[in-house]
XYZ file of N, CA and C in Angstrom:
465
model
N -10.526 249.869 252.092
C -9.541 248.719 252.830
C -10.413 248.090 254.026
N -11.112 249.040 254.646
C -11.838 248.536 255.812
C -13.258 247.823 255.382
N -13.911 248.079 254.326
C -15.038 247.278 254.038
C -14.582 246.087 253.342
N -13.373 245.866 252.822
C -12.969 244.539 252.195
C -12.667 243.992 253.550
N -12.100 244.144 254.588
C -11.622 243.807 255.724
C -12.810 243.163 256.468
N -13.861 244.018 256.784
C -15.064 243.703 257.435
C -15.787 242.481 256.532
N -15.812 242.121 255.509
C -16.530 241.289 254.525
C -15.415 239.888 254.293
N -14.267 240.084 254.673
C -13.263 239.011 254.552
C -13.158 238.619 253.253
N -12.996 239.857 252.477
C -12.990 239.598 251.052
C -11.387 239.752 250.446
N -11.205 239.760 249.383
C -9.878 239.870 248.774
C -10.106 241.205 248.389
N -8.914 242.019 248.423
C -8.801 243.414 247.705
C -7.944 243.294 246.253
N -8.597 243.458 245.181
C -7.742 243.446 243.993
C -7.714 244.886 243.455
N -6.550 245.382 243.022
C -6.437 246.576 242.339
C -5.891 246.568 241.120
N -6.554 246.621 239.979
C -6.141 246.927 238.961
C -5.336 248.357 238.489
N -4.412 248.070 237.339
C -3.704 249.387 237.074
C -3.430 250.337 238.240
N -2.856 249.826 239.260
C -2.730 250.251 240.470
C -1.439 251.413 240.678
N -0.630 251.567 239.480
C 0.227 252.627 239.654
C -0.526 253.911 239.655
N -1.897 254.006 239.252
C -2.391 255.302 239.462
C -2.540 255.726 241.158
N -2.858 254.696 242.170
C -2.916 254.814 243.354
C -1.609 254.851 244.132
N -0.364 254.281 243.379
C 0.637 254.198 244.408
C 1.870 254.918 243.755
N 1.848 256.104 243.277
C 2.652 256.891 242.432
C 4.090 257.150 243.463
N 5.153 257.049 242.517
C 6.509 257.238 243.330
C 6.352 258.628 243.902
N 6.877 258.645 245.135
C 6.762 260.186 245.680
C 7.594 261.081 244.836
N 8.687 260.594 244.700
C 10.080 261.717 244.149
C 9.541 262.262 242.955
N 8.418 261.754 242.337
C 7.979 262.165 241.088
C 6.604 263.101 241.261
N 6.308 263.268 242.400
C 5.027 264.131 242.525
C 5.129 265.643 242.191
N 4.332 266.091 241.583
C 4.464 267.508 241.299
C 3.656 268.412 242.472
N 2.536 267.689 243.374
C 1.781 268.278 244.269
C 1.755 267.443 245.630
N 2.027 268.404 246.567
C 1.560 267.595 247.916
C 0.781 266.529 248.138
N -0.196 266.756 247.460
C -1.491 265.804 247.712
C -0.907 264.723 247.442
N -0.308 264.378 246.116
C 0.169 263.130 245.609
C 1.015 262.391 246.547
N 1.716 263.164 247.269
C 2.858 262.601 248.330
C 1.876 261.941 249.279
N 0.985 262.948 249.913
C -0.061 262.631 251.163
C -0.977 261.415 250.498
N -1.239 261.266 249.210
C -2.115 259.984 248.744
C -1.141 259.068 248.725
N -0.103 258.932 248.413
C 1.126 257.510 248.486
C 1.192 257.120 249.999
N 1.399 258.252 250.914
C 1.392 257.650 252.379
C 0.329 257.286 252.823
N -0.732 257.857 252.634
C -2.035 257.091 253.194
C -2.167 255.817 252.531
N -1.919 255.534 251.423
C -1.834 254.161 250.605
C -1.036 253.144 251.529
N 0.166 253.878 251.795
C 0.942 252.985 252.627
C 0.667 252.765 253.925
N -0.082 253.797 254.679
C -0.769 253.402 256.101
C -1.768 252.522 255.480
N -2.542 252.434 254.893
C -3.603 251.478 254.792
C -3.051 249.869 254.678
N -2.113 250.073 253.735
C -1.383 248.583 253.619
C -0.973 248.021 254.649
N -0.414 249.159 255.545
C 0.363 248.420 257.040
C -0.765 248.019 257.598
N -1.868 248.523 257.820
C -2.909 248.110 258.681
C -3.793 247.259 258.306
N -3.746 247.086 256.980
C -5.080 245.802 256.341
C -4.354 244.519 256.725
N -5.365 243.905 257.107
C -5.428 242.425 257.743
C -5.930 241.417 256.845
N -5.635 241.624 255.341
C -6.341 240.699 254.405
C -5.489 240.478 253.213
N -6.029 240.157 252.135
C -5.189 239.716 250.885
C -5.213 240.830 250.038
N -4.185 241.252 249.534
C -4.428 242.783 248.483
C -3.493 242.201 247.338
N -4.414 242.139 246.099
C -3.565 241.738 244.833
C -3.435 243.062 243.963
N -2.320 243.311 243.331
C -2.535 244.753 242.505
C -1.587 244.199 241.265
N -2.184 244.872 240.268
C -1.696 244.449 238.961
C -1.502 245.867 238.315
N -0.182 245.710 237.460
C 0.199 246.881 236.849
C 1.039 246.344 235.496
N 0.977 247.215 234.490
C 2.048 247.018 233.201
C 3.162 248.023 233.389
N 3.029 248.841 234.750
C 4.090 249.790 234.886
C 4.764 249.768 236.188
N 5.499 248.708 236.443
C 6.011 248.820 237.938
C 6.897 249.834 238.153
N 7.475 250.469 237.277
C 8.726 251.463 237.469
C 7.981 252.784 238.013
N 6.541 252.919 237.843
C 5.928 254.200 238.320
C 5.425 254.059 239.825
N 5.372 252.603 240.594
C 5.028 252.337 241.661
C 6.202 252.693 242.941
N 5.884 253.286 243.922
C 6.650 253.813 244.986
C 7.263 252.735 245.400
N 8.770 252.790 245.704
C 9.643 251.614 246.362
C 9.042 251.253 247.566
N 8.659 252.087 248.452
C 7.975 251.695 249.788
C 6.895 250.707 249.703
N 6.110 251.065 248.579
C 5.025 250.199 248.592
C 5.198 248.820 247.812
N 6.132 248.805 247.014
C 6.522 247.699 246.340
C 7.305 246.838 247.267
N 7.817 247.497 248.481
C 8.769 246.666 249.646
C 7.528 245.646 250.106
N 6.161 246.391 250.534
C 5.349 245.789 251.313
C 4.684 244.610 250.419
N 4.774 244.264 249.269
C 4.259 243.123 248.898
C 5.367 241.725 248.996
N 4.880 240.702 249.476
C 5.339 239.470 249.715
C 5.824 238.782 248.599
N 4.891 238.827 247.532
C 5.412 238.264 246.189
C 5.102 239.180 245.076
N 5.989 239.136 244.033
C 5.996 239.832 242.861
C 6.019 238.953 241.834
N 5.094 238.649 240.912
C 5.072 237.614 240.144
C 5.022 238.515 238.638
N 5.929 238.268 237.675
C 5.719 238.510 236.373
C 5.224 237.686 235.432
N 4.123 238.004 234.884
C 3.596 237.091 233.745
C 4.268 237.472 232.235
N 4.733 236.482 231.810
C 5.427 236.473 230.256
C 4.603 236.390 229.389
N 4.676 236.634 228.259
C 3.904 236.128 227.230
C 3.894 234.598 226.855
N 2.880 234.220 226.273
C 2.851 232.541 226.226
C 3.876 232.243 225.362
N 4.258 230.741 225.434
C 5.222 230.212 224.520
C 4.793 229.926 222.913
N 5.491 229.305 222.219
C 5.182 229.331 220.839
C 3.751 228.399 221.028
N 4.051 227.278 221.476
C 2.839 226.260 221.326
C 1.519 226.684 221.896
N 1.578 227.480 223.046
C 0.350 228.207 223.711
C -0.070 229.208 222.946
N 0.639 230.042 222.122
C 0.141 231.044 221.203
C -0.674 230.363 220.093
N -0.103 229.350 219.544
C -0.873 228.361 218.458
C -2.069 228.054 219.129
N -2.035 227.505 220.115
C -3.412 226.934 220.951
C -4.419 228.064 221.120
N -3.947 229.202 221.464
C -4.871 230.593 221.692
C -5.356 231.126 220.357
N -4.520 231.099 219.122
C -4.822 231.505 218.100
C -5.869 230.539 217.689
N -5.621 229.183 217.831
C -6.551 228.439 217.094
C -8.010 228.395 218.003
N -8.146 228.506 219.097
C -9.330 228.793 219.953
C -10.044 229.804 219.314
N -9.512 231.172 219.158
C -10.196 232.458 218.605
C -10.317 232.631 217.235
N -9.526 231.954 216.508
C -9.675 232.190 214.896
C -10.034 230.780 214.322
N -10.719 229.691 214.980
C -10.541 228.394 213.967
C -11.119 228.597 213.018
N -12.491 229.690 213.013
C -13.161 229.777 211.617
C -12.450 230.181 210.435
N -11.185 230.749 210.607
C -10.697 231.144 209.540
C -10.044 230.165 208.606
N -10.226 228.864 208.952
C -9.868 227.577 208.361
C -8.256 227.353 208.569
N -7.488 226.294 208.142
C -6.479 225.601 208.436
C -5.274 226.850 208.005
N -4.334 226.695 209.111
C -3.252 227.596 208.883
C -2.167 226.996 208.110
N -1.585 227.656 206.902
C -0.471 227.018 206.355
C 0.911 227.055 206.761
N 1.905 226.687 206.604
C 3.217 226.751 207.043
C 3.603 228.292 207.207
N 3.495 228.931 206.322
C 4.050 230.342 206.177
C 3.457 231.205 207.378
N 1.855 231.281 207.681
C 1.256 231.944 208.799
C 1.680 230.967 209.723
N 1.865 230.072 210.372
C 2.345 229.325 211.024
C 3.743 229.794 211.745
N 4.566 229.908 210.745
C 5.830 230.704 210.940
C 5.593 232.192 211.777
N 4.924 232.944 210.979
C 4.617 234.268 211.299
C 4.156 234.320 212.405
N 3.280 233.413 213.050
C 2.545 233.637 214.376
C 3.604 233.068 215.273
N 4.290 232.009 215.003
C 5.336 231.501 216.206
C 6.259 232.489 216.302
N 6.481 233.602 215.403
C 7.613 234.433 215.646
C 7.333 235.754 216.418
N 6.010 235.795 216.486
C 5.423 236.837 217.682
C 5.479 236.747 218.948
N 6.944 236.625 219.137
C 7.145 236.337 220.634
C 6.557 237.174 221.795
N 6.208 238.199 221.692
C 5.560 239.018 222.714
C 4.117 239.078 222.649
N 3.556 238.213 221.924
C 2.230 238.269 221.551
C 1.413 237.817 223.011
N 0.653 238.527 223.520
C -0.280 238.167 224.659
C -1.488 237.718 224.471
N -2.259 236.934 225.264
C -3.631 237.027 225.467
C -4.340 237.892 225.053
N -4.465 238.886 225.636
C -4.714 240.440 225.358
C -4.886 241.010 224.054
N -3.706 240.679 223.327
C -3.751 241.126 221.835
C -4.580 240.457 221.217
N -4.458 239.095 221.466
C -5.305 237.915 220.460
C -6.907 238.365 220.728
N -7.122 238.794 221.876
C -8.675 239.179 222.327
C -8.968 240.393 221.503
N -8.321 241.503 221.780
C -8.438 242.769 221.146
C -8.693 242.357 219.584
N -7.610 241.842 218.915
C -7.899 241.426 217.488
C -8.973 240.827 217.431
N -9.461 239.794 217.863
C -10.801 238.828 217.929
C -11.705 239.853 218.087
N -11.949 240.703 218.976
C -12.948 241.742 219.109
C -13.069 242.568 217.759
N -11.924 243.127 217.476
C -12.072 243.795 216.263
C -12.518 243.376 214.969
N -12.368 241.931 214.775
C -12.691 241.280 213.499
C -13.784 240.644 213.428
N -14.178 240.525 214.982
C -15.511 239.833 215.095
C -16.782 239.852 214.153
N -16.892 241.020 213.435
C -18.017 241.360 212.697
C -17.731 241.067 211.162
N -16.714 240.700 211.017
C -16.169 240.418 209.612
C -16.996 239.295 209.189
N -17.132 239.276 207.802
C -17.923 237.740 207.333
C -16.964 236.523 207.366
N -17.053 235.566 207.981
C -16.177 234.462 208.065
C -15.624 233.852 206.915
N -16.374 234.235 205.863
C -15.527 233.802 204.442
C -14.562 234.813 204.075
N -14.578 236.091 204.238
C -13.581 236.942 204.116
C -12.622 237.397 205.156
N -12.480 236.497 206.311
C -11.557 236.757 207.004
C -10.149 235.578 206.611
N -9.397 236.287 206.616
C -7.955 235.429 206.217
C -7.089 235.417 207.312
N -6.193 234.160 207.563
C -5.088 234.230 208.200
C -3.979 235.306 208.299
N -4.053 235.682 206.986
C -3.173 236.677 206.424
C -3.618 238.075 207.250
N -4.871 238.402 206.962
C -5.563 239.512 207.698
C -5.163 239.336 209.016
N -5.809 238.214 209.775
C -5.545 238.121 210.864
C -4.237 238.434 211.847
N -3.181 237.747 211.277
C -1.844 237.857 211.591
C -1.317 239.243 211.636
N -1.671 240.001 210.211
C -1.212 241.476 210.174
C -2.091 242.196 211.257
N -3.152 241.985 211.610
C -3.740 242.765 212.839
C -3.161 242.214 214.068
N -2.563 241.444 214.234
C -2.085 240.972 215.548
C -0.585 241.472 215.488
N 0.026 241.284 214.505
C 1.276 242.408 214.255
C 1.277 243.698 214.612
N -0.037 244.440 214.104
C -0.306 245.861 214.456
C -0.588 246.012 215.896
N -1.182 245.041 216.532
C -1.632 245.309 217.785
C -0.408 245.475 218.563
N 0.543 244.509 218.328
C 1.645 244.515 219.400
C 2.546 245.670 218.806
N 2.500 246.203 217.730
C 3.123 247.540 217.439
C 2.458 248.574 218.208
N 1.065 248.556 218.670
C 0.603 249.685 219.245
C 1.047 249.544 221.022
N 1.215 248.545 221.621
C 1.478 248.108 222.643
C 3.051 248.399 222.986
N 3.813 248.330 221.793
C 5.330 248.715 222.022
C 5.509 249.952 222.041
N 4.875 250.917 221.574
C 5.097 252.197 222.042
C 5.119 252.811 223.057
N 6.460 253.301 223.737
C 6.731 254.023 224.810
C 6.959 253.131 226.046
N 7.086 251.761 225.825
C 7.355 250.799 226.965
C 8.093 249.763 226.470
N 8.764 249.076 227.441
C 9.654 247.839 227.335
C 8.752 246.257 227.058
N 8.245 246.299 228.455
C 7.701 244.817 228.410
C 6.342 245.008 229.461
N 5.460 244.085 229.550
C 4.407 243.833 230.755
C 4.845 243.177 232.058
N 4.460 243.637 232.989
C 4.874 243.186 234.312
C 3.683 243.282 235.163
N 3.211 242.201 236.113
C 2.160 242.130 237.017
C 3.016 241.741 238.069
N 1.991 241.951 239.455
C 2.506 241.456 240.404
C 1.308 241.428 241.529
């Protein structure tokens, strides 16, 4: 906090739930002390602090109250999903009506899911990569993300 304040920079903390745990869930006294110290640092910080999480329920309520803005980022709408898909997978050729329907039905598909699949299939031969395979991979990717959680939240 001090260094960022001296530099007049913005402080960005990703996966912030690891630093801001709920004190009532603490197993060790140092966990409570850690959250208390983080609260004190936030209170004394004179700069911009941005934190991101997919697990807002794991963050201590006192810390949540100190954020002026809490913004939830929802998955893209159907048209945005189609555009993102086209940007990443245009080399797979034209999308027929059936695959477009399947893609539009993936309502909780995120840009991160698309990128993860794009990176996974990046080494496939362009001639062997079909939309059916890609959409199957996207469906699988969403399935991995759904395990053990309800929805993504960022603030």
